[in-house]
JSON list of C-alpha atoms in Angstrom, two decimals:
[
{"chain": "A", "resi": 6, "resn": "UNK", "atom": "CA", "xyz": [-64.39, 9.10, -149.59]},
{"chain": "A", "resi": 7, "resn": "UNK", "atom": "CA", "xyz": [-62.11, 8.73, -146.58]},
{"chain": "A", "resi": 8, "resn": "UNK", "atom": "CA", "xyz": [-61.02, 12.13, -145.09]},
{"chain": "A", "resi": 9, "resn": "UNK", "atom": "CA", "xyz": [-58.87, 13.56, -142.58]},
{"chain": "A", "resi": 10, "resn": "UNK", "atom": "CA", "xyz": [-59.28, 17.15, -141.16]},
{"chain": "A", "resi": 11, "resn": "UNK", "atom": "CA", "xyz": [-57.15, 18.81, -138.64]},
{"chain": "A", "resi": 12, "resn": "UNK", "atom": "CA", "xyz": [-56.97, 22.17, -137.56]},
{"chain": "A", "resi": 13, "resn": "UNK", "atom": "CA", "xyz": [-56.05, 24.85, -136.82]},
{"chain": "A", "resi": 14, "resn": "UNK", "atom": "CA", "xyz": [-54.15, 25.32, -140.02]},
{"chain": "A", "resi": 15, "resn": "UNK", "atom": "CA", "xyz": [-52.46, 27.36, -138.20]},
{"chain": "A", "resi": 16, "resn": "UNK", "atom": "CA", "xyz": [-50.79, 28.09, -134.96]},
{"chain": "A", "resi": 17, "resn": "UNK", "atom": "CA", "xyz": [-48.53, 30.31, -133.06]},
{"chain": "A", "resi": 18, "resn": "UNK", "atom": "CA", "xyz": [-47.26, 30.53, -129.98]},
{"chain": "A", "resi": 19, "resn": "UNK", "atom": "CA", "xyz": [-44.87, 32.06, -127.71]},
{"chain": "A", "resi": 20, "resn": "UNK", "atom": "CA", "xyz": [-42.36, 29.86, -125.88]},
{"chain": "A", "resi": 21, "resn": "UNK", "atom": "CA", "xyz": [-43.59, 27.78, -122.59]},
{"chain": "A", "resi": 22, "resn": "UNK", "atom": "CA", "xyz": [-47.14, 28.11, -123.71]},
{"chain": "A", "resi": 23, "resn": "UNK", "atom": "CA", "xyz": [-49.14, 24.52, -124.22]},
{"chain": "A", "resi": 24, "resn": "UNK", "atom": "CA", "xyz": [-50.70, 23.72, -127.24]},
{"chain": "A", "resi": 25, "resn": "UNK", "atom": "CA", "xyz": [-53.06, 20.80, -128.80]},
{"chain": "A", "resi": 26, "resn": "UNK", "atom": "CA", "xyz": [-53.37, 20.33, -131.81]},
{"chain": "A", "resi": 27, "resn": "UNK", "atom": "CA", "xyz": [-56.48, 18.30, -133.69]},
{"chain": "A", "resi": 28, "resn": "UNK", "atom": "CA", "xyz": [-57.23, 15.52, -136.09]},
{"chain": "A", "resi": 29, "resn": "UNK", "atom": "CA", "xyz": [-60.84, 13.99, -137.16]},
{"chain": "A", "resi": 30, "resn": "UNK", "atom": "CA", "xyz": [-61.44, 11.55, -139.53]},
{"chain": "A", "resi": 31, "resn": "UNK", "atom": "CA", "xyz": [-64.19, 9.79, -141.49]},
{"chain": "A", "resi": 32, "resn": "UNK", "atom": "CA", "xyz": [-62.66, 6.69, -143.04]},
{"chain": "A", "resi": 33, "resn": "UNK", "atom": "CA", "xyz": [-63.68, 2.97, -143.99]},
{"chain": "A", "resi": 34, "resn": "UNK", "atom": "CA", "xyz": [-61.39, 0.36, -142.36]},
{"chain": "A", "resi": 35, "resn": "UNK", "atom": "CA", "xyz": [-59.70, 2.61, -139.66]},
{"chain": "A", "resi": 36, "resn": "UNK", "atom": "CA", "xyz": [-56.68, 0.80, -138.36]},
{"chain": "A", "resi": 37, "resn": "UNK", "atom": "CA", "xyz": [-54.64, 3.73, -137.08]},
{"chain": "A", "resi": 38, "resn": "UNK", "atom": "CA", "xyz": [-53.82, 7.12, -136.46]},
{"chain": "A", "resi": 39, "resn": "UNK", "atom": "CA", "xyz": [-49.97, 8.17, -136.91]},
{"chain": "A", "resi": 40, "resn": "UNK", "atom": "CA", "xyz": [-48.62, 11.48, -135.96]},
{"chain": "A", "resi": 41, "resn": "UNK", "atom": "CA", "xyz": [-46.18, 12.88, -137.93]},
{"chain": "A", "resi": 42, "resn": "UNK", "atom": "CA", "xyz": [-43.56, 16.48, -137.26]},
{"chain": "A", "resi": 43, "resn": "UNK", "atom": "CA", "xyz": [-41.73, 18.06, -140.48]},
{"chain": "A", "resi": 44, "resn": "UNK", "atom": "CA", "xyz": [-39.56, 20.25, -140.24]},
{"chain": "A", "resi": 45, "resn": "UNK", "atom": "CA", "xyz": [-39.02, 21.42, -143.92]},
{"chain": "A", "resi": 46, "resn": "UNK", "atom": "CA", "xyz": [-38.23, 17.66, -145.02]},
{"chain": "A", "resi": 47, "resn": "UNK", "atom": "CA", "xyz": [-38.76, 14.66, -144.12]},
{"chain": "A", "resi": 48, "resn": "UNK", "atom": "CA", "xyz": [-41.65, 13.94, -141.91]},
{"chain": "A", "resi": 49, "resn": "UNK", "atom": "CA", "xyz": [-40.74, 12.04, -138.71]},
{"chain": "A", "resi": 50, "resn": "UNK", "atom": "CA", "xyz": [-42.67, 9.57, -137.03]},
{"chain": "A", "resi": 51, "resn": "UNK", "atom": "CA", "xyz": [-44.27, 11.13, -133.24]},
{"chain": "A", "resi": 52, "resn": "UNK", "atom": "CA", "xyz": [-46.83, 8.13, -132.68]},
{"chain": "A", "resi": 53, "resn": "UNK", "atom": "CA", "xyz": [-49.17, 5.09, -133.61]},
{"chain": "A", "resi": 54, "resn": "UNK", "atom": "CA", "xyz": [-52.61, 5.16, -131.76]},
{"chain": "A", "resi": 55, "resn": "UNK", "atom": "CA", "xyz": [-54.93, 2.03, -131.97]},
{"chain": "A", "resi": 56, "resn": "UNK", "atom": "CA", "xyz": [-56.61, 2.03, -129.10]},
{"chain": "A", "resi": 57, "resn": "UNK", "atom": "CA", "xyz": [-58.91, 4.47, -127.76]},
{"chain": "A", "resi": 58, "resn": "UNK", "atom": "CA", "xyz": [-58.32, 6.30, -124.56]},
{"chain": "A", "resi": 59, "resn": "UNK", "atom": "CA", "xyz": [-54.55, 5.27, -124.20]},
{"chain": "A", "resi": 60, "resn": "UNK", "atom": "CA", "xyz": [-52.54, 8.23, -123.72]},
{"chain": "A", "resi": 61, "resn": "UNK", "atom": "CA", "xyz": [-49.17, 7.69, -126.16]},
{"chain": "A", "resi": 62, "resn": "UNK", "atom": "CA", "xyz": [-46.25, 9.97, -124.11]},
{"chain": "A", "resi": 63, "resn": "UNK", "atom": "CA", "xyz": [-42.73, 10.84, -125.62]},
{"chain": "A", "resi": 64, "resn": "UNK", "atom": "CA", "xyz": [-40.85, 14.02, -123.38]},
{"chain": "A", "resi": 65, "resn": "UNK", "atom": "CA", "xyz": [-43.22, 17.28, -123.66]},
{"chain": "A", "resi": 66, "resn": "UNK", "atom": "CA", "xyz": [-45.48, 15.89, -126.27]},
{"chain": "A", "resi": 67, "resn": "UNK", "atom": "CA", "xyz": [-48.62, 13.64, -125.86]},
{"chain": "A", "resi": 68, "resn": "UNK", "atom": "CA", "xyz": [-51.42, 12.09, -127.83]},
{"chain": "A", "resi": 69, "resn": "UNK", "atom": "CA", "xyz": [-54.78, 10.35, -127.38]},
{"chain": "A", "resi": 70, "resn": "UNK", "atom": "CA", "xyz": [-57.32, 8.65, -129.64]},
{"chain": "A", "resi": 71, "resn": "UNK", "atom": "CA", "xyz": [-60.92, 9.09, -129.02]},
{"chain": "A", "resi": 72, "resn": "UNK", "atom": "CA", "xyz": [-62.54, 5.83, -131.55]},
{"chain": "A", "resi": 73, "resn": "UNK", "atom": "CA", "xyz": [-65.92, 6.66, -130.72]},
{"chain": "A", "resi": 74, "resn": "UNK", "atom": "CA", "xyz": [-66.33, 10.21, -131.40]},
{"chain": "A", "resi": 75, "resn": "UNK", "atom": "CA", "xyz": [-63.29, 9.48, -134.28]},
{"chain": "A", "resi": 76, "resn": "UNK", "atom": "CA", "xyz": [-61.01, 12.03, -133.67]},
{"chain": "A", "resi": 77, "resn": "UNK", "atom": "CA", "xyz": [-57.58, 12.32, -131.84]},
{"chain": "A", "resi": 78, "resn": "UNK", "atom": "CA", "xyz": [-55.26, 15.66, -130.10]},
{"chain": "A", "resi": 79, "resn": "UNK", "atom": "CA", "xyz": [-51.76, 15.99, -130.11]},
{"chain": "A", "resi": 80, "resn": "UNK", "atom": "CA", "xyz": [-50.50, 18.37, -126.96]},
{"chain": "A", "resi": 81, "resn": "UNK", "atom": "CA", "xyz": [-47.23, 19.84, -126.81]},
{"chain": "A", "resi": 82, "resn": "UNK", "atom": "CA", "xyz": [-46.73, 21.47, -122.89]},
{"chain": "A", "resi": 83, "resn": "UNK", "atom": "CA", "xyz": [-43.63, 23.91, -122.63]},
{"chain": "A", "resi": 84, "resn": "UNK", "atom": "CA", "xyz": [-43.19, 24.68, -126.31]},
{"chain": "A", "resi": 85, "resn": "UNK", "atom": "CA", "xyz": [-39.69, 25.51, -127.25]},
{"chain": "A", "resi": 86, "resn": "UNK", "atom": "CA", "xyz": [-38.63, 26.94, -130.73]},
{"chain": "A", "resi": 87, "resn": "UNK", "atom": "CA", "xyz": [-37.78, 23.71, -131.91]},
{"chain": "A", "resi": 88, "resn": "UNK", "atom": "CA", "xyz": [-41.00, 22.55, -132.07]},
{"chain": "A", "resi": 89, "resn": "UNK", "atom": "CA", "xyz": [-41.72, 24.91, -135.09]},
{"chain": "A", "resi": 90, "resn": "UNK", "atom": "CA", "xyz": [-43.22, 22.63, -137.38]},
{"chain": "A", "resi": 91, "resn": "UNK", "atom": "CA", "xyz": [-45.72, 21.23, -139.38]},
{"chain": "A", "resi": 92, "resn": "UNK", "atom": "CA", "xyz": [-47.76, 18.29, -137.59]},
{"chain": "A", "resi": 93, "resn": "UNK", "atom": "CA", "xyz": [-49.12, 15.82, -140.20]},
{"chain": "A", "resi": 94, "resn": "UNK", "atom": "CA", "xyz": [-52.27, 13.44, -139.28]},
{"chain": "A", "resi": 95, "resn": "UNK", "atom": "CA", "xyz": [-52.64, 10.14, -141.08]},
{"chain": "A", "resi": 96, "resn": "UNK", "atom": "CA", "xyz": [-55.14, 7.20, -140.99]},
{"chain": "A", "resi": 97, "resn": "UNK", "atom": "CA", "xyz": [-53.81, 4.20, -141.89]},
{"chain": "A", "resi": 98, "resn": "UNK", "atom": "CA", "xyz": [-56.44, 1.52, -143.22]},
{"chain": "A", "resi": 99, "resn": "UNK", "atom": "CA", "xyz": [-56.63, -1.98, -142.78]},
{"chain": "A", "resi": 100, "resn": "UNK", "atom": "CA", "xyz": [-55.34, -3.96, -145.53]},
{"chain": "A", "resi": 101, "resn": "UNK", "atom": "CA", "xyz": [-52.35, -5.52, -146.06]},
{"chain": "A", "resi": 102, "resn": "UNK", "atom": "CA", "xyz": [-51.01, -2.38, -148.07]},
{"chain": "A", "resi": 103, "resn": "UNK", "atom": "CA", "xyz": [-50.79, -0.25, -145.03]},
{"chain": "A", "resi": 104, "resn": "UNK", "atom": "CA", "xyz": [-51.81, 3.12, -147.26]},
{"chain": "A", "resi": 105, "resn": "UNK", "atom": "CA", "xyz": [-51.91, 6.15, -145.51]},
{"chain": "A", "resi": 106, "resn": "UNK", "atom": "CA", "xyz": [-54.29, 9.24, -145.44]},
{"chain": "A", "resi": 107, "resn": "UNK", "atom": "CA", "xyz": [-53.14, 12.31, -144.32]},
{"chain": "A", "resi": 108, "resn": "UNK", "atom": "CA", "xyz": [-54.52, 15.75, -143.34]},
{"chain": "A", "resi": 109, "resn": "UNK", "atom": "CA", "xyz": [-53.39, 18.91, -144.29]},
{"chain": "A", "resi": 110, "resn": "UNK", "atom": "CA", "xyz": [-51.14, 19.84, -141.38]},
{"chain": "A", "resi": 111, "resn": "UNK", "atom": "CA", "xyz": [-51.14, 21.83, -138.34]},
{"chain": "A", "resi": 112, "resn": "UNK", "atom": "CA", "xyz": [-48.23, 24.86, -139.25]},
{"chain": "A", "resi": 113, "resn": "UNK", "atom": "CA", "xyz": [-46.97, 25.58, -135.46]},
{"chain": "A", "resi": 114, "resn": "UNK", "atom": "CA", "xyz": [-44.70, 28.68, -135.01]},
{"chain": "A", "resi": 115, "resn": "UNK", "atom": "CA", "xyz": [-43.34, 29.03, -131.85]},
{"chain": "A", "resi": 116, "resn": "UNK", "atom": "CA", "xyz": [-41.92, 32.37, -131.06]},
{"chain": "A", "resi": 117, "resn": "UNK", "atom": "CA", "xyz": [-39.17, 33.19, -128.23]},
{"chain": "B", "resi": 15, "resn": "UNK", "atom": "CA", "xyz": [-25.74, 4.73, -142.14]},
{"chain": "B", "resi": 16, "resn": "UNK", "atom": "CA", "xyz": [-29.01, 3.05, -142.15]},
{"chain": "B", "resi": 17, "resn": "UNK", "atom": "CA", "xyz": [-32.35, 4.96, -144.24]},
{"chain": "B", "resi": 18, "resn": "UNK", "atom": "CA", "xyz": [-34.04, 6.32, -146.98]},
{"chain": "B", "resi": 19, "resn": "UNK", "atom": "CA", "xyz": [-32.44, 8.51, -149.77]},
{"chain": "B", "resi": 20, "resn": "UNK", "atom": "CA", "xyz": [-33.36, 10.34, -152.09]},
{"chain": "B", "resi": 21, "resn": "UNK", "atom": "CA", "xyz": [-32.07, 11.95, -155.36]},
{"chain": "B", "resi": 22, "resn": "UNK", "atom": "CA", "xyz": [-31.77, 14.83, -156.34]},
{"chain": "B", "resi": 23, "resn": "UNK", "atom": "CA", "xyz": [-33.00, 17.10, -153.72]},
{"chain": "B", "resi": 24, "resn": "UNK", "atom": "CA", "xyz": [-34.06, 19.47, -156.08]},
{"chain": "B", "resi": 25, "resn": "UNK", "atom": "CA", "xyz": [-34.53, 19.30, -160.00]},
{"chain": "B", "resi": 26, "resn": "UNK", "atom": "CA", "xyz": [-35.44, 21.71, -162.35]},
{"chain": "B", "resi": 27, "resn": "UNK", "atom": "CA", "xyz": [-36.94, 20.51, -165.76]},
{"chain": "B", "resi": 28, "resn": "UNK", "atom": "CA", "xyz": [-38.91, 22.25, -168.78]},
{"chain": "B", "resi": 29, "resn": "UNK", "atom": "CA", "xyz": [-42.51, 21.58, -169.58]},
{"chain": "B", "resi": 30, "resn": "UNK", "atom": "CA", "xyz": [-42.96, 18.44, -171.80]},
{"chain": "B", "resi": 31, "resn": "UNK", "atom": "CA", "xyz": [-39.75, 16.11, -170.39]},
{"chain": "B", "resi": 32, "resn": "UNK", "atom": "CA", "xyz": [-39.67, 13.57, -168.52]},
{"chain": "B", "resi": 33, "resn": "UNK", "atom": "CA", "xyz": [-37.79, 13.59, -165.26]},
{"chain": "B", "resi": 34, "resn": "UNK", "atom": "CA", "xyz": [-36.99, 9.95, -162.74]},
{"chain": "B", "resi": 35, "resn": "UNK", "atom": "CA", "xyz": [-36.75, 10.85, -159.69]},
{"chain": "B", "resi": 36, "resn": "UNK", "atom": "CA", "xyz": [-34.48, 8.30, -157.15]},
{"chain": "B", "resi": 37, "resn": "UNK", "atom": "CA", "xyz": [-34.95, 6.58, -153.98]},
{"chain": "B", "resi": 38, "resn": "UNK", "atom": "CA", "xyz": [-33.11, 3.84, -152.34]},
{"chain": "B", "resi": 39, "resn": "UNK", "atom": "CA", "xyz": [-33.19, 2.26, -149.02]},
{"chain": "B", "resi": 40, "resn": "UNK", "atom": "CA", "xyz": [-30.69, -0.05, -147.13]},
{"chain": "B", "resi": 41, "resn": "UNK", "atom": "CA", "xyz": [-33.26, -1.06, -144.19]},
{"chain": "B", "resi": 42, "resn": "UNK", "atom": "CA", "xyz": [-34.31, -4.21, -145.88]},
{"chain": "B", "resi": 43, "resn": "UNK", "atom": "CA", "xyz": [-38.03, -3.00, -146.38]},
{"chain": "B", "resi": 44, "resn": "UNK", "atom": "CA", "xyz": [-40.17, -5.09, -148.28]},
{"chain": "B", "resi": 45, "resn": "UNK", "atom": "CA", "xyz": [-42.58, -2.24, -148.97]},
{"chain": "B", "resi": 46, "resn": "UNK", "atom": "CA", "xyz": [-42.03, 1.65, -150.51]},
{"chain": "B", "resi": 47, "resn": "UNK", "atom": "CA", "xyz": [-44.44, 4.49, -151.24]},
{"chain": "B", "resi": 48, "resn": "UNK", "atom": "CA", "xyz": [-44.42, 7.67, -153.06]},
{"chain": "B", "resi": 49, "resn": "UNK", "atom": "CA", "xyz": [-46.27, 10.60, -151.78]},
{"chain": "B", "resi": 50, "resn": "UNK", "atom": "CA", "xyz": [-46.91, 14.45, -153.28]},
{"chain": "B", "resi": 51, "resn": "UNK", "atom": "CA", "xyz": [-47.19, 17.06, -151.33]},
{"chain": "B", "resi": 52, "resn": "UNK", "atom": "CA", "xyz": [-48.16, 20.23, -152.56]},
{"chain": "B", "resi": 53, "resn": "UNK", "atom": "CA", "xyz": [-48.30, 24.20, -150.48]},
{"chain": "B", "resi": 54, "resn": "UNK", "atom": "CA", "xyz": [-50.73, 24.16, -147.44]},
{"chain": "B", "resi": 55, "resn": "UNK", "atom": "CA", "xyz": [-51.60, 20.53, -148.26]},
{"chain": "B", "resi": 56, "resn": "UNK", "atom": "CA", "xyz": [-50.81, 16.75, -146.80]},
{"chain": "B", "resi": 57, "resn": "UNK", "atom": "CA", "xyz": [-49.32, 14.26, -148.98]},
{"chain": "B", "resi": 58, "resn": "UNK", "atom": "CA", "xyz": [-51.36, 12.33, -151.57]},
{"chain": "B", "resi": 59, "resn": "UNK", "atom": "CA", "xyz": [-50.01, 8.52, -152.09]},
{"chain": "B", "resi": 60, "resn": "UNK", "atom": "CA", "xyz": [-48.93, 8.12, -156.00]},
{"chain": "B", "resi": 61, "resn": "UNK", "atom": "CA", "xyz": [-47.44, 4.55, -156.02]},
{"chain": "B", "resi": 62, "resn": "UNK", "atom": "CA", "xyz": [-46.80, 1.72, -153.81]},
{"chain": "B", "resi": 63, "resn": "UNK", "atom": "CA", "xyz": [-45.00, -1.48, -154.12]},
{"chain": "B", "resi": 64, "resn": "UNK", "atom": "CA", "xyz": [-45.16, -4.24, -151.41]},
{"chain": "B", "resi": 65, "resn": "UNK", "atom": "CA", "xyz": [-42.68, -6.42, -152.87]},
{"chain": "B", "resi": 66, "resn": "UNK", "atom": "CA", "xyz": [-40.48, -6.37, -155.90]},
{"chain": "B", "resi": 67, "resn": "UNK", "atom": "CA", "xyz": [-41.86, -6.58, -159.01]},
{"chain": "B", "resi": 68, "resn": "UNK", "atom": "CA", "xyz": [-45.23, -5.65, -158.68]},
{"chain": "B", "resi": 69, "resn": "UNK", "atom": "CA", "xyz": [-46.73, -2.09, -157.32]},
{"chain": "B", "resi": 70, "resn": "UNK", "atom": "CA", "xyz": [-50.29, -0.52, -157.36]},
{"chain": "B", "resi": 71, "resn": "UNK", "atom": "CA", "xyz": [-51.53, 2.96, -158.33]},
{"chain": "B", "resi": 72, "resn": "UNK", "atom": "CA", "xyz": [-52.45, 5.25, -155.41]},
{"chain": "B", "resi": 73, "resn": "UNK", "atom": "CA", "xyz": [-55.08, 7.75, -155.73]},
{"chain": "B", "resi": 74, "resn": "UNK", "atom": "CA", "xyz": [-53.10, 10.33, -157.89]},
{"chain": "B", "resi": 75, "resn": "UNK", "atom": "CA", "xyz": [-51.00, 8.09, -160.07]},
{"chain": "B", "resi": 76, "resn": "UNK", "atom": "CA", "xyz": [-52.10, 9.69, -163.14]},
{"chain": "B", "resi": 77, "resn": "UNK", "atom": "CA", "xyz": [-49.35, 11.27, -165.44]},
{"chain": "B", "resi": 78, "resn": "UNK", "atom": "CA", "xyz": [-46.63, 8.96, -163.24]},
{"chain": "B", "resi": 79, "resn": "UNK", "atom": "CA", "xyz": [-45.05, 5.78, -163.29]},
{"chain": "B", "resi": 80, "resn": "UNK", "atom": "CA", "xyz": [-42.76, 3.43, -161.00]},
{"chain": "B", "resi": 81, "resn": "UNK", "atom": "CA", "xyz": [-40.80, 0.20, -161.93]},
{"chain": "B", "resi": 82, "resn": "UNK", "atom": "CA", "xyz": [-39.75, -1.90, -158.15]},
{"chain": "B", "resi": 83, "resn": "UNK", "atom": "CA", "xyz": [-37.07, -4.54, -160.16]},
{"chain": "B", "resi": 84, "resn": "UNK", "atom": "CA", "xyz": [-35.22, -4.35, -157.13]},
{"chain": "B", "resi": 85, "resn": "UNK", "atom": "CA", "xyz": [-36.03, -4.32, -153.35]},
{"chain": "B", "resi": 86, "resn": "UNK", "atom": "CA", "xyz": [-34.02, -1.53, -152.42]},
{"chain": "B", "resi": 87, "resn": "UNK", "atom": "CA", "xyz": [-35.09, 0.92, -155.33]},
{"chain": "B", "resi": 88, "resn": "UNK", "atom": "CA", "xyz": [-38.74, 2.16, -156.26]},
{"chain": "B", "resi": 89, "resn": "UNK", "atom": "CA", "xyz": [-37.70, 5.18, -159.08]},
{"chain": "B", "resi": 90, "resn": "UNK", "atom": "CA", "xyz": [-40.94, 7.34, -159.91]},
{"chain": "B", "resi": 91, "resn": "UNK", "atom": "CA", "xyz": [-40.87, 8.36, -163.49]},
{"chain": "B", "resi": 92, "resn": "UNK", "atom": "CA", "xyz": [-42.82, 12.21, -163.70]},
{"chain": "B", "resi": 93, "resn": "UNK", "atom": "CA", "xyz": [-44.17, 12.42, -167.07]},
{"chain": "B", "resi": 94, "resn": "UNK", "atom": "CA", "xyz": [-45.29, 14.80, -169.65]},
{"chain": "B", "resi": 95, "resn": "UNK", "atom": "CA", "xyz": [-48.92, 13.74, -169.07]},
{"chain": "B", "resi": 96, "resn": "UNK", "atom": "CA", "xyz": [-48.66, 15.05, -165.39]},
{"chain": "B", "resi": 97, "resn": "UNK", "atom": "CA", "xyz": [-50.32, 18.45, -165.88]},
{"chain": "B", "resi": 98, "resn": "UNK", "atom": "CA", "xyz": [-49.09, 19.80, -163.09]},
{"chain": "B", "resi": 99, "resn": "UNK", "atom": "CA", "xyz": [-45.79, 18.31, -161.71]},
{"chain": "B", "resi": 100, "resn": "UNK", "atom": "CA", "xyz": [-44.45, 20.36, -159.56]},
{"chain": "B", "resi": 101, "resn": "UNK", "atom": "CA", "xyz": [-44.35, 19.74, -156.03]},
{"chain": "B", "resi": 102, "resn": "UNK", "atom": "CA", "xyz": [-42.53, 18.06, -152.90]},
{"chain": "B", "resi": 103, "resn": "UNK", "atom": "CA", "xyz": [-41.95, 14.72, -153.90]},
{"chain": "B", "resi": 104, "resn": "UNK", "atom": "CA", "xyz": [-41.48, 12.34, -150.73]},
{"chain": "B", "resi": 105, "resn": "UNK", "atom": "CA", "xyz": [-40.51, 8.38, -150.81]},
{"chain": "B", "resi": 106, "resn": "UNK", "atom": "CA", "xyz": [-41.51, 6.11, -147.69]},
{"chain": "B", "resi": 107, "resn": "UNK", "atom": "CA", "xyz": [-40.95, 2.19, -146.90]},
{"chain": "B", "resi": 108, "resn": "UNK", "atom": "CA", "xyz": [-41.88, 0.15, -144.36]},
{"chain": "B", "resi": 109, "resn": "UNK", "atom": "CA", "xyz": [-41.58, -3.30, -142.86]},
{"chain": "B", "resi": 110, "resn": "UNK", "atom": "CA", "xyz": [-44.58, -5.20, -143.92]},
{"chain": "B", "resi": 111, "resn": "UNK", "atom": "CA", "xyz": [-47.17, -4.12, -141.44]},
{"chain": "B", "resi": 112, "resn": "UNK", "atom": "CA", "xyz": [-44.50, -1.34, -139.76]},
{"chain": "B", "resi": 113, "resn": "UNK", "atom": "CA", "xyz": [-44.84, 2.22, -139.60]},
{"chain": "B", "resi": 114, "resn": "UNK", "atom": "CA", "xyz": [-43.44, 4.20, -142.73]},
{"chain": "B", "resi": 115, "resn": "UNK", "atom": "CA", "xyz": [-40.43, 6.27, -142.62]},
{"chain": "B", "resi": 116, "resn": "UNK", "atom": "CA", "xyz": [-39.77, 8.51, -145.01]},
{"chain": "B", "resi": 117, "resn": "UNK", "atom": "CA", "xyz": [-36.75, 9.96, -147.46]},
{"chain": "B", "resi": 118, "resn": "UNK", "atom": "CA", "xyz": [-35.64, 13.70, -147.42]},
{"chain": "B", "resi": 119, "resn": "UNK", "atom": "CA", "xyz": [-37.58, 14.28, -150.24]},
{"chain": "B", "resi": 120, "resn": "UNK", "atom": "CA", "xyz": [-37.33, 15.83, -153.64]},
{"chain": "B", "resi": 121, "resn": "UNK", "atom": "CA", "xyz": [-38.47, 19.50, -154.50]},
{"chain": "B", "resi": 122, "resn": "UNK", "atom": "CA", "xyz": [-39.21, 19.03, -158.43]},
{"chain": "B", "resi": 123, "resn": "UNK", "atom": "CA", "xyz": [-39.97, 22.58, -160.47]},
{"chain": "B", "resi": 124, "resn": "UNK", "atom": "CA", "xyz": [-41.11, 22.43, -163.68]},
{"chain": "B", "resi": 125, "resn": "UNK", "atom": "CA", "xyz": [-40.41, 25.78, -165.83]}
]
């Protein structure tokens, strides 16, 4: 059965501090990892990984894939309140349906 | 405005109807998904459609059903054989091989 575990659960944090969060998998047909922030609603899209070892950077946050040991971090450096969310994993599998598995979530508080 | 919506936000039905819930999208996406997401948990796929007229089950499509008879609408259809329904309900589409984007989602209670 494919599975995705991240942790912590949970998180929190005061502002400025630096934080990584983490995702492992076990699936069959690994195509990618996706990184995903909600805020209440919708979840919006952070980043695709495919390849291992190639840092993916966008402002304070940052994420790298690790293919070998199957697992990837998300770091967030100079956390603001506005990075209170929860931080969704997801596998995607090969196949031309593109389904996604997803992990529990990462619940990051950020206090000022 | 270019996206994903969804209808209603929130929806309040007694035990034993049925309840459709909406989503549209204008981006021209050939495929759409519909996920569950439940407290403390990460969204379980229902349904997906690549292209209209035909869809697959996910792995909890038990006690739901879809219809795709148009590209730009994938309607999921909570029965009264879903034991427990209530939950986050979230609708996603993609470009075929593109990374999904999804809908504001609908909070469905069941009393």
């Amino acid at each position: 059965e494919d599975k995705v575990v991240q942790s912590p659960l949970s998180l929190v944090v005061h502002e400025g501090d630096t934080v990584t969060l983490n995702c492992s998998y076990e699936v069959t047909n690994f195509r990618s990892l996706l990184w995903y922030k909600q805020e209440k609603k919708a979840p919006t899209f952070l980043f695709m990984l495919t390849s291992s070892g190639i840092e993916k950077k966008s402002g304070r946050l940052s994420s790298i894939l690790d293919k070998k040991e199957l697992f990837s971090i998300l770091n967030i450096t100079a956390t603001q309140t506005g990075d209170s969310a929860v931080y969704l994993c997801a596998v995607e599998l090969r196949g031309s349906a593109r389904q996604l598995t997803f992990g529990s979530g990462t619940q990051l508080t950020v206090l000022p | 405005d270019g996206g994903i919506t969804q209808s209603p936000k929130y929806l309040f039905r007694k035990e034993g109807q049925n309840v459709t819930l909406s989503c549209e999208q204008n981006l021209n996406h050939d495929a759409m998904y519909w996920y569950r997401q439940d407290p403390g948990q990460g969204l379980r796929l229902i349904y997906y459609s690549q292209i209209v007229n035909d869809f697959q089950k996910g792995d909890i499509a038990e006690g739901y059903s879809v219809s795709r008879e148009k590209k730009e609408s994938f309607p999921l259809t909570v029965t009264s054989a879903q034991k427990n329904p209530t939950a986050f309900y979230l609708c996603a589409s993609s470009h075929q091989g593109g990374t999904q984007y999804f809908g504001p989602g609908t909070r469905l209670t069941v009393l």
